[in-house]
Amino acid sequence: FRLKECSVRRRYSDFEWLRKELERDSKIVVPSLPSKAWQRQVPAFLRRDDGIFEDEFIEERRKGLEQFINKVAGHPLAQNERSLHVFLQDTTIDHDKYVPGKVRNS
């Protein structure tokens, strides 16, 4: 990685993008993501909303996304994927300019 430390903000859709890129380009079994909204599986007449803004749901999903990225970032083969580098180090992900590939160690 070109940066020793970095901090980025990511949306759930960014995690979906990373997972899709890794599935297409790498030779690893990519872990699944936590569900997008757990209460969506409950029939509509039993719920007020889909639960995506409830603190408990947000915290559980954050933990699941953290586990996902820790597993991926800890995998030696994934560490060479450009998509992981972009995800972890670029402030924004420009899907139009992104070019898949491997990152050479320097």
mmCIF file of N, CA and C in Angstrom:
data_model
loop_
_atom_site.group_PDB
_atom_site.id
_atom_site.type_symbol
_atom_site.label_atom_id
_atom_site.label_comp_id
_atom_site.label_asym_id
_atom_site.label_seq_id
_atom_site.Cartn_x
_atom_site.Cartn_y
_atom_site.Cartn_z
ATOM 1 N N PHE A 1 0.846 -1.184 0.000
ATOM 2 C CA PHE A 1 0.000 0.000 0.000
ATOM 3 C C PHE A 1 0.884 1.239 0.000
ATOM 4 N N ARG A 2 0.456 2.245 -0.733
ATOM 5 C CA ARG A 2 1.288 3.437 -0.844
ATOM 6 C C ARG A 2 1.216 4.314 0.398
ATOM 7 N N LEU A 3 0.126 4.218 1.161
ATOM 8 C CA LEU A 3 -0.028 4.991 2.390
ATOM 9 C C LEU A 3 0.109 4.070 3.596
ATOM 10 N N LYS A 4 0.820 4.555 4.608
ATOM 11 C CA LYS A 4 0.973 3.761 5.818
ATOM 12 C C LYS A 4 -0.321 3.759 6.628
ATOM 13 N N GLU A 5 -0.982 4.905 6.680
ATOM 14 C CA GLU A 5 -2.261 5.034 7.370
ATOM 15 C C GLU A 5 -3.192 5.875 6.519
ATOM 16 N N CYS A 6 -4.473 5.589 6.596
ATOM 17 C CA CYS A 6 -5.453 6.393 5.871
ATOM 18 C C CYS A 6 -6.818 6.227 6.518
ATOM 19 N N SER A 7 -7.695 7.150 6.205
ATOM 20 C CA SER A 7 -9.060 7.100 6.708
ATOM 21 C C SER A 7 -9.991 7.506 5.576
ATOM 22 N N VAL A 8 -10.953 6.656 5.271
ATOM 23 C CA VAL A 8 -11.916 6.941 4.205
ATOM 24 C C VAL A 8 -13.318 6.627 4.715
ATOM 25 N N ARG A 9 -14.307 7.258 4.105
ATOM 26 C CA ARG A 9 -15.711 6.958 4.408
ATOM 27 C C ARG A 9 -16.270 6.172 3.236
ATOM 28 N N ARG A 10 -16.978 5.110 3.540
ATOM 29 C CA ARG A 10 -17.537 4.273 2.488
ATOM 30 C C ARG A 10 -19.015 3.995 2.748
ATOM 31 N N ARG A 11 -19.763 3.948 1.664
ATOM 32 C CA ARG A 11 -21.173 3.573 1.706
ATOM 33 C C ARG A 11 -21.271 2.060 1.479
ATOM 34 N N TYR A 12 -22.426 1.508 1.787
ATOM 35 C CA TYR A 12 -22.647 0.078 1.578
ATOM 36 C C TYR A 12 -22.417 -0.281 0.114
ATOM 37 N N SER A 13 -22.834 0.594 -0.790
ATOM 38 C CA SER A 13 -22.658 0.331 -2.227
ATOM 39 C C SER A 13 -21.177 0.237 -2.603
ATOM 40 N N ASP A 14 -20.297 0.936 -1.879
ATOM 41 C CA ASP A 14 -18.856 0.824 -2.132
ATOM 42 C C ASP A 14 -18.352 -0.565 -1.747
ATOM 43 N N PHE A 15 -18.880 -1.100 -0.650
ATOM 44 C CA PHE A 15 -18.519 -2.465 -0.254
ATOM 45 C C PHE A 15 -19.021 -3.471 -1.295
ATOM 46 N N GLU A 16 -20.218 -3.236 -1.814
ATOM 47 C CA GLU A 16 -20.752 -4.108 -2.866
ATOM 48 C C GLU A 16 -19.854 -4.053 -4.099
ATOM 49 N N TRP A 17 -19.394 -2.862 -4.455
ATOM 50 C CA TRP A 17 -18.490 -2.701 -5.598
ATOM 51 C C TRP A 17 -17.201 -3.486 -5.368
ATOM 52 N N LEU A 18 -16.599 -3.324 -4.187
ATOM 53 C CA LEU A 18 -15.353 -4.026 -3.883
ATOM 54 C C LEU A 18 -15.551 -5.535 -3.972
ATOM 55 N N ARG A 19 -16.613 -6.026 -3.391
ATOM 56 C CA ARG A 19 -16.868 -7.469 -3.421
ATOM 57 C C ARG A 19 -17.004 -7.972 -4.856
ATOM 58 N N LYS A 20 -17.739 -7.231 -5.672
ATOM 59 C CA LYS A 20 -17.931 -7.612 -7.080
ATOM 60 C C LYS A 20 -16.589 -7.628 -7.821
ATOM 61 N N GLU A 21 -15.772 -6.609 -7.597
ATOM 62 C CA GLU A 21 -14.461 -6.545 -8.258
ATOM 63 C C GLU A 21 -13.564 -7.701 -7.822
ATOM 64 N N LEU A 22 -13.540 -7.991 -6.536
ATOM 65 C CA LEU A 22 -12.703 -9.084 -6.044
ATOM 66 C C LEU A 22 -13.180 -10.432 -6.565
ATOM 67 N N GLU A 23 -14.487 -10.625 -6.628
ATOM 68 C CA GLU A 23 -15.012 -11.884 -7.171
ATOM 69 C C GLU A 23 -14.611 -12.061 -8.626
ATOM 70 N N ARG A 24 -14.602 -10.985 -9.377
ATOM 71 C CA ARG A 24 -14.277 -11.062 -10.795
ATOM 72 C C ARG A 24 -12.776 -11.233 -11.026
ATOM 73 N N ASP A 25 -11.950 -10.528 -10.247
ATOM 74 C CA ASP A 25 -10.526 -10.435 -10.561
ATOM 75 C C ASP A 25 -9.598 -11.313 -9.729
ATOM 76 N N SER A 26 -10.009 -11.713 -8.542
ATOM 77 C CA SER A 26 -9.069 -12.438 -7.683
ATOM 78 C C SER A 26 -9.385 -13.929 -7.661
ATOM 79 N N LYS A 27 -8.469 -14.660 -7.086
ATOM 80 C CA LYS A 27 -8.626 -16.110 -6.983
ATOM 81 C C LYS A 27 -8.975 -16.513 -5.550
ATOM 82 N N ILE A 28 -9.617 -15.613 -4.821
ATOM 83 C CA ILE A 28 -9.980 -15.923 -3.446
ATOM 84 C C ILE A 28 -11.495 -16.102 -3.339
ATOM 85 N N VAL A 29 -11.896 -16.789 -2.292
ATOM 86 C CA VAL A 29 -13.318 -16.879 -1.971
ATOM 87 C C VAL A 29 -13.635 -15.619 -1.171
ATOM 88 N N VAL A 30 -14.434 -14.748 -1.756
ATOM 89 C CA VAL A 30 -14.726 -13.457 -1.134
ATOM 90 C C VAL A 30 -15.855 -13.649 -0.125
ATOM 91 N N PRO A 31 -15.638 -13.197 1.121
ATOM 92 C CA PRO A 31 -16.700 -13.357 2.115
ATOM 93 C C PRO A 31 -17.953 -12.573 1.730
ATOM 94 N N SER A 32 -19.073 -12.989 2.266
ATOM 95 C CA SER A 32 -20.317 -12.275 1.974
ATOM 96 C C SER A 32 -20.400 -11.010 2.821
ATOM 97 N N LEU A 33 -21.256 -10.107 2.391
ATOM 98 C CA LEU A 33 -21.500 -8.867 3.123
ATOM 99 C C LEU A 33 -22.669 -9.073 4.077
ATOM 100 N N PRO A 34 -22.723 -8.272 5.147
ATOM 101 C CA PRO A 34 -23.919 -8.339 5.993
ATOM 102 C C PRO A 34 -25.127 -7.880 5.190
ATOM 103 N N SER A 35 -26.303 -8.252 5.629
ATOM 104 C CA SER A 35 -27.493 -7.907 4.853
ATOM 105 C C SER A 35 -27.687 -6.399 4.782
ATOM 106 N N LYS A 36 -28.368 -5.993 3.748
ATOM 107 C CA LYS A 36 -28.591 -4.569 3.526
ATOM 108 C C LYS A 36 -29.591 -4.004 4.529
ATOM 109 N N ALA A 37 -30.637 -4.706 4.817
ATOM 110 C CA ALA A 37 -31.613 -4.274 5.822
ATOM 111 C C ALA A 37 -32.316 -5.500 6.384
ATOM 112 N N TRP A 38 -31.987 -5.855 7.604
ATOM 113 C CA TRP A 38 -32.485 -7.100 8.178
ATOM 114 C C TRP A 38 -33.989 -7.126 8.356
ATOM 115 N N GLN A 39 -34.648 -6.001 8.594
ATOM 116 C CA GLN A 39 -36.095 -6.041 8.808
ATOM 117 C C GLN A 39 -36.882 -6.135 7.509
ATOM 118 N N ARG A 40 -36.235 -6.024 6.389
ATOM 119 C CA ARG A 40 -36.951 -6.156 5.115
ATOM 120 C C ARG A 40 -37.499 -7.563 4.919
ATOM 121 N N GLN A 41 -37.007 -8.511 5.704
ATOM 122 C CA GLN A 41 -37.503 -9.874 5.587
ATOM 123 C C GLN A 41 -38.801 -10.072 6.369
ATOM 124 N N VAL A 42 -39.163 -9.085 7.196
ATOM 125 C CA VAL A 42 -40.411 -9.137 7.959
ATOM 126 C C VAL A 42 -41.529 -8.606 7.066
ATOM 127 N N PRO A 43 -42.694 -9.241 7.062
ATOM 128 C CA PRO A 43 -43.797 -8.736 6.228
ATOM 129 C C PRO A 43 -44.099 -7.264 6.520
ATOM 130 N N ALA A 44 -44.416 -6.502 5.485
ATOM 131 C CA ALA A 44 -44.608 -5.053 5.592
ATOM 132 C C ALA A 44 -45.642 -4.667 6.642
ATOM 133 N N PHE A 45 -46.714 -5.433 6.771
ATOM 134 C CA PHE A 45 -47.762 -5.047 7.721
ATOM 135 C C PHE A 45 -47.320 -5.189 9.183
ATOM 136 N N LEU A 46 -46.183 -5.848 9.433
ATOM 137 C CA LEU A 46 -45.678 -6.016 10.797
ATOM 138 C C LEU A 46 -44.614 -4.994 11.185
ATOM 139 N N ARG A 47 -44.201 -4.146 10.266
ATOM 140 C CA ARG A 47 -43.117 -3.201 10.564
ATOM 141 C C ARG A 47 -43.514 -1.773 10.224
ATOM 142 N N ARG A 48 -42.874 -0.835 10.915
ATOM 143 C CA ARG A 48 -43.103 0.589 10.667
ATOM 144 C C ARG A 48 -42.277 1.065 9.474
ATOM 145 N N ASP A 49 -41.037 0.607 9.394
ATOM 146 C CA ASP A 49 -40.132 0.964 8.299
ATOM 147 C C ASP A 49 -39.244 -0.241 8.038
ATOM 148 N N ASP A 50 -38.210 -0.069 7.249
ATOM 149 C CA ASP A 50 -37.359 -1.238 6.984
ATOM 150 C C ASP A 50 -36.220 -1.373 7.985
ATOM 151 N N GLY A 51 -36.170 -0.504 8.986
ATOM 152 C CA GLY A 51 -35.195 -0.655 10.055
ATOM 153 C C GLY A 51 -33.796 -0.185 9.741
ATOM 154 N N ILE A 52 -33.591 0.462 8.604
ATOM 155 C CA ILE A 52 -32.218 0.805 8.225
ATOM 156 C C ILE A 52 -31.632 1.941 9.050
ATOM 157 N N PHE A 53 -32.454 2.661 9.813
ATOM 158 C CA PHE A 53 -31.923 3.766 10.604
ATOM 159 C C PHE A 53 -31.907 3.467 12.100
ATOM 160 N N GLU A 54 -32.258 2.274 12.482
ATOM 161 C CA GLU A 54 -32.227 1.902 13.886
ATOM 162 C C GLU A 54 -30.786 1.687 14.323
ATOM 163 N N ASP A 55 -30.463 2.210 15.518
ATOM 164 C CA ASP A 55 -29.090 2.150 16.023
ATOM 165 C C ASP A 55 -28.539 0.728 16.060
ATOM 166 N N GLU A 56 -29.350 -0.214 16.515
ATOM 167 C CA GLU A 56 -28.894 -1.602 16.609
ATOM 168 C C GLU A 56 -28.538 -2.154 15.229
ATOM 169 N N PHE A 57 -29.382 -1.878 14.235
ATOM 170 C CA PHE A 57 -29.108 -2.351 12.877
ATOM 171 C C PHE A 57 -27.826 -1.730 12.338
ATOM 172 N N ILE A 58 -27.681 -0.423 12.529
ATOM 173 C CA ILE A 58 -26.498 0.281 12.023
ATOM 174 C C ILE A 58 -25.234 -0.290 12.646
ATOM 175 N N GLU A 59 -25.242 -0.514 13.947
ATOM 176 C CA GLU A 59 -24.063 -1.041 14.627
ATOM 177 C C GLU A 59 -23.752 -2.471 14.183
ATOM 178 N N GLU A 60 -24.768 -3.307 14.039
ATOM 179 C CA GLU A 60 -24.543 -4.681 13.578
ATOM 180 C C GLU A 60 -23.979 -4.699 12.160
ATOM 181 N N ARG A 61 -24.504 -3.851 11.302
ATOM 182 C CA ARG A 61 -23.997 -3.815 9.931
ATOM 183 C C ARG A 61 -22.573 -3.274 9.900
ATOM 184 N N ARG A 62 -22.283 -2.252 10.714
ATOM 185 C CA ARG A 62 -20.922 -1.709 10.784
ATOM 186 C C ARG A 62 -19.943 -2.806 11.198
ATOM 187 N N LYS A 63 -20.311 -3.585 12.205
ATOM 188 C CA LYS A 63 -19.448 -4.688 12.652
ATOM 189 C C LYS A 63 -19.249 -5.716 11.536
ATOM 190 N N GLY A 64 -20.328 -6.037 10.835
ATOM 191 C CA GLY A 64 -20.230 -6.992 9.734
ATOM 192 C C GLY A 64 -19.338 -6.490 8.611
ATOM 193 N N LEU A 65 -19.445 -5.205 8.296
ATOM 194 C CA LEU A 65 -18.601 -4.623 7.247
ATOM 195 C C LEU A 65 -17.140 -4.569 7.696
ATOM 196 N N GLU A 66 -16.925 -4.309 8.973
ATOM 197 C CA GLU A 66 -15.563 -4.307 9.510
ATOM 198 C C GLU A 66 -14.955 -5.708 9.421
ATOM 199 N N GLN A 67 -15.729 -6.731 9.772
ATOM 200 C CA GLN A 67 -15.243 -8.109 9.650
ATOM 201 C C GLN A 67 -14.926 -8.440 8.195
ATOM 202 N N PHE A 68 -15.796 -8.018 7.289
ATOM 203 C CA PHE A 68 -15.578 -8.258 5.864
ATOM 204 C C PHE A 68 -14.249 -7.653 5.415
ATOM 205 N N ILE A 69 -14.039 -6.372 5.704
ATOM 206 C CA ILE A 69 -12.838 -5.705 5.201
ATOM 207 C C ILE A 69 -11.582 -6.247 5.885
ATOM 208 N N ASN A 70 -11.671 -6.634 7.146
ATOM 209 C CA ASN A 70 -10.512 -7.222 7.818
ATOM 210 C C ASN A 70 -10.128 -8.562 7.192
ATOM 211 N N LYS A 71 -11.118 -9.387 6.858
ATOM 212 C CA LYS A 71 -10.830 -10.670 6.200
ATOM 213 C C LYS A 71 -10.201 -10.446 4.831
ATOM 214 N N VAL A 72 -10.792 -9.546 4.062
ATOM 215 C CA VAL A 72 -10.289 -9.286 2.707
ATOM 216 C C VAL A 72 -8.887 -8.683 2.765
ATOM 217 N N ALA A 73 -8.712 -7.650 3.583
ATOM 218 C CA ALA A 73 -7.416 -6.964 3.647
ATOM 219 C C ALA A 73 -6.323 -7.863 4.210
ATOM 220 N N GLY A 74 -6.702 -8.863 4.995
ATOM 221 C CA GLY A 74 -5.720 -9.771 5.556
ATOM 222 C C GLY A 74 -5.324 -10.911 4.628
ATOM 223 N N HIS A 75 -5.999 -11.038 3.505
ATOM 224 C CA HIS A 75 -5.700 -12.133 2.576
ATOM 225 C C HIS A 75 -4.547 -11.728 1.656
ATOM 226 N N PRO A 76 -3.472 -12.519 1.619
ATOM 227 C CA PRO A 76 -2.295 -12.155 0.815
ATOM 228 C C PRO A 76 -2.596 -11.932 -0.670
ATOM 229 N N LEU A 77 -3.485 -12.722 -1.260
ATOM 230 C CA LEU A 77 -3.793 -12.532 -2.682
ATOM 231 C C LEU A 77 -4.627 -11.274 -2.913
ATOM 232 N N ALA A 78 -5.530 -10.979 -1.998
ATOM 233 C CA ALA A 78 -6.359 -9.773 -2.139
ATOM 234 C C ALA A 78 -5.522 -8.509 -2.002
ATOM 235 N N GLN A 79 -4.440 -8.587 -1.256
ATOM 236 C CA GLN A 79 -3.597 -7.410 -1.035
ATOM 237 C C GLN A 79 -2.951 -6.906 -2.323
ATOM 238 N N ASN A 80 -2.921 -7.717 -3.357
ATOM 239 C CA ASN A 80 -2.363 -7.298 -4.645
ATOM 240 C C ASN A 80 -3.411 -6.749 -5.599
ATOM 241 N N GLU A 81 -4.667 -6.730 -5.196
ATOM 242 C CA GLU A 81 -5.741 -6.273 -6.077
ATOM 243 C C GLU A 81 -5.886 -4.753 -6.031
ATOM 244 N N ARG A 82 -5.894 -4.146 -7.198
ATOM 245 C CA ARG A 82 -6.037 -2.692 -7.295
ATOM 246 C C ARG A 82 -7.335 -2.217 -6.639
ATOM 247 N N SER A 83 -8.402 -2.991 -6.770
ATOM 248 C CA SER A 83 -9.689 -2.585 -6.181
ATOM 249 C C SER A 83 -9.584 -2.398 -4.668
ATOM 250 N N LEU A 84 -8.845 -3.261 -3.994
ATOM 251 C CA LEU A 84 -8.678 -3.124 -2.549
ATOM 252 C C LEU A 84 -7.881 -1.866 -2.222
ATOM 253 N N HIS A 85 -6.850 -1.591 -2.992
ATOM 254 C CA HIS A 85 -6.050 -0.385 -2.771
ATOM 255 C C HIS A 85 -6.896 0.871 -2.963
ATOM 256 N N VAL A 86 -7.686 0.889 -4.018
ATOM 257 C CA VAL A 86 -8.566 2.036 -4.278
ATOM 258 C C VAL A 86 -9.565 2.182 -3.137
ATOM 259 N N PHE A 87 -10.177 1.086 -2.735
ATOM 260 C CA PHE A 87 -11.187 1.104 -1.676
ATOM 261 C C PHE A 87 -10.618 1.647 -0.366
ATOM 262 N N LEU A 88 -9.416 1.210 -0.008
ATOM 263 C CA LEU A 88 -8.839 1.584 1.282
ATOM 264 C C LEU A 88 -8.135 2.937 1.278
ATOM 265 N N GLN A 89 -7.669 3.411 0.126
ATOM 266 C CA GLN A 89 -6.798 4.579 0.149
ATOM 267 C C GLN A 89 -7.286 5.791 -0.628
ATOM 268 N N ASP A 90 -8.139 5.622 -1.602
ATOM 269 C CA ASP A 90 -8.618 6.778 -2.370
ATOM 270 C C ASP A 90 -9.826 7.394 -1.668
ATOM 271 N N THR A 91 -9.879 8.725 -1.640
ATOM 272 C CA THR A 91 -10.999 9.378 -0.958
ATOM 273 C C THR A 91 -12.321 9.113 -1.660
ATOM 274 N N THR A 92 -12.294 8.981 -2.977
ATOM 275 C CA THR A 92 -13.501 8.634 -3.730
ATOM 276 C C THR A 92 -13.170 7.499 -4.696
ATOM 277 N N ILE A 93 -14.186 6.760 -5.063
ATOM 278 C CA ILE A 93 -14.017 5.684 -6.042
ATOM 279 C C ILE A 93 -14.675 6.145 -7.331
ATOM 280 N N ASP A 94 -13.860 6.401 -8.336
ATOM 281 C CA ASP A 94 -14.381 6.827 -9.636
ATOM 282 C C ASP A 94 -14.568 5.585 -10.501
ATOM 283 N N HIS A 95 -15.795 5.099 -10.549
ATOM 284 C CA HIS A 95 -16.086 3.858 -11.277
ATOM 285 C C HIS A 95 -15.806 3.991 -12.771
ATOM 286 N N ASP A 96 -15.941 5.195 -13.310
ATOM 287 C CA ASP A 96 -15.707 5.399 -14.743
ATOM 288 C C ASP A 96 -14.226 5.335 -15.101
ATOM 289 N N LYS A 97 -13.359 5.739 -14.182
ATOM 290 C CA LYS A 97 -11.920 5.762 -14.467
ATOM 291 C C LYS A 97 -11.175 4.560 -13.900
ATOM 292 N N TYR A 98 -11.852 3.765 -13.083
ATOM 293 C CA TYR A 98 -11.196 2.617 -12.457
ATOM 294 C C TYR A 98 -10.811 1.579 -13.506
ATOM 295 N N VAL A 99 -9.563 1.109 -13.403
ATOM 296 C CA VAL A 99 -9.059 0.057 -14.288
ATOM 297 C C VAL A 99 -8.661 -1.131 -13.409
ATOM 298 N N PRO A 100 -9.313 -2.282 -13.588
ATOM 299 C CA PRO A 100 -8.980 -3.449 -12.768
ATOM 300 C C PRO A 100 -7.543 -3.897 -13.004
ATOM 301 N N GLY A 101 -6.999 -4.585 -12.028
ATOM 302 C CA GLY A 101 -5.667 -5.139 -12.200
ATOM 303 C C GLY A 101 -4.991 -5.408 -10.876
ATOM 304 N N LYS A 102 -3.735 -5.755 -10.987
ATOM 305 C CA LYS A 102 -2.910 -6.050 -9.819
ATOM 306 C C LYS A 102 -2.028 -4.846 -9.516
ATOM 307 N N VAL A 103 -1.604 -4.770 -8.267
ATOM 308 C CA VAL A 103 -0.679 -3.731 -7.832
ATOM 309 C C VAL A 103 0.661 -4.402 -7.615
ATOM 310 N N ARG A 104 1.684 -3.826 -8.192
ATOM 311 C CA ARG A 104 3.025 -4.385 -8.007
ATOM 312 C C ARG A 104 3.609 -3.889 -6.696
ATOM 313 N N ASN A 105 4.264 -4.779 -5.984
ATOM 314 C CA ASN A 105 4.943 -4.375 -4.744
ATOM 315 C C ASN A 105 6.159 -3.555 -5.094
ATOM 316 N N SER A 106 6.355 -2.469 -4.335
ATOM 317 C CA SER A 106 7.534 -1.629 -4.617
ATOM 318 C C SER A 106 8.567 -1.748 -3.538
#
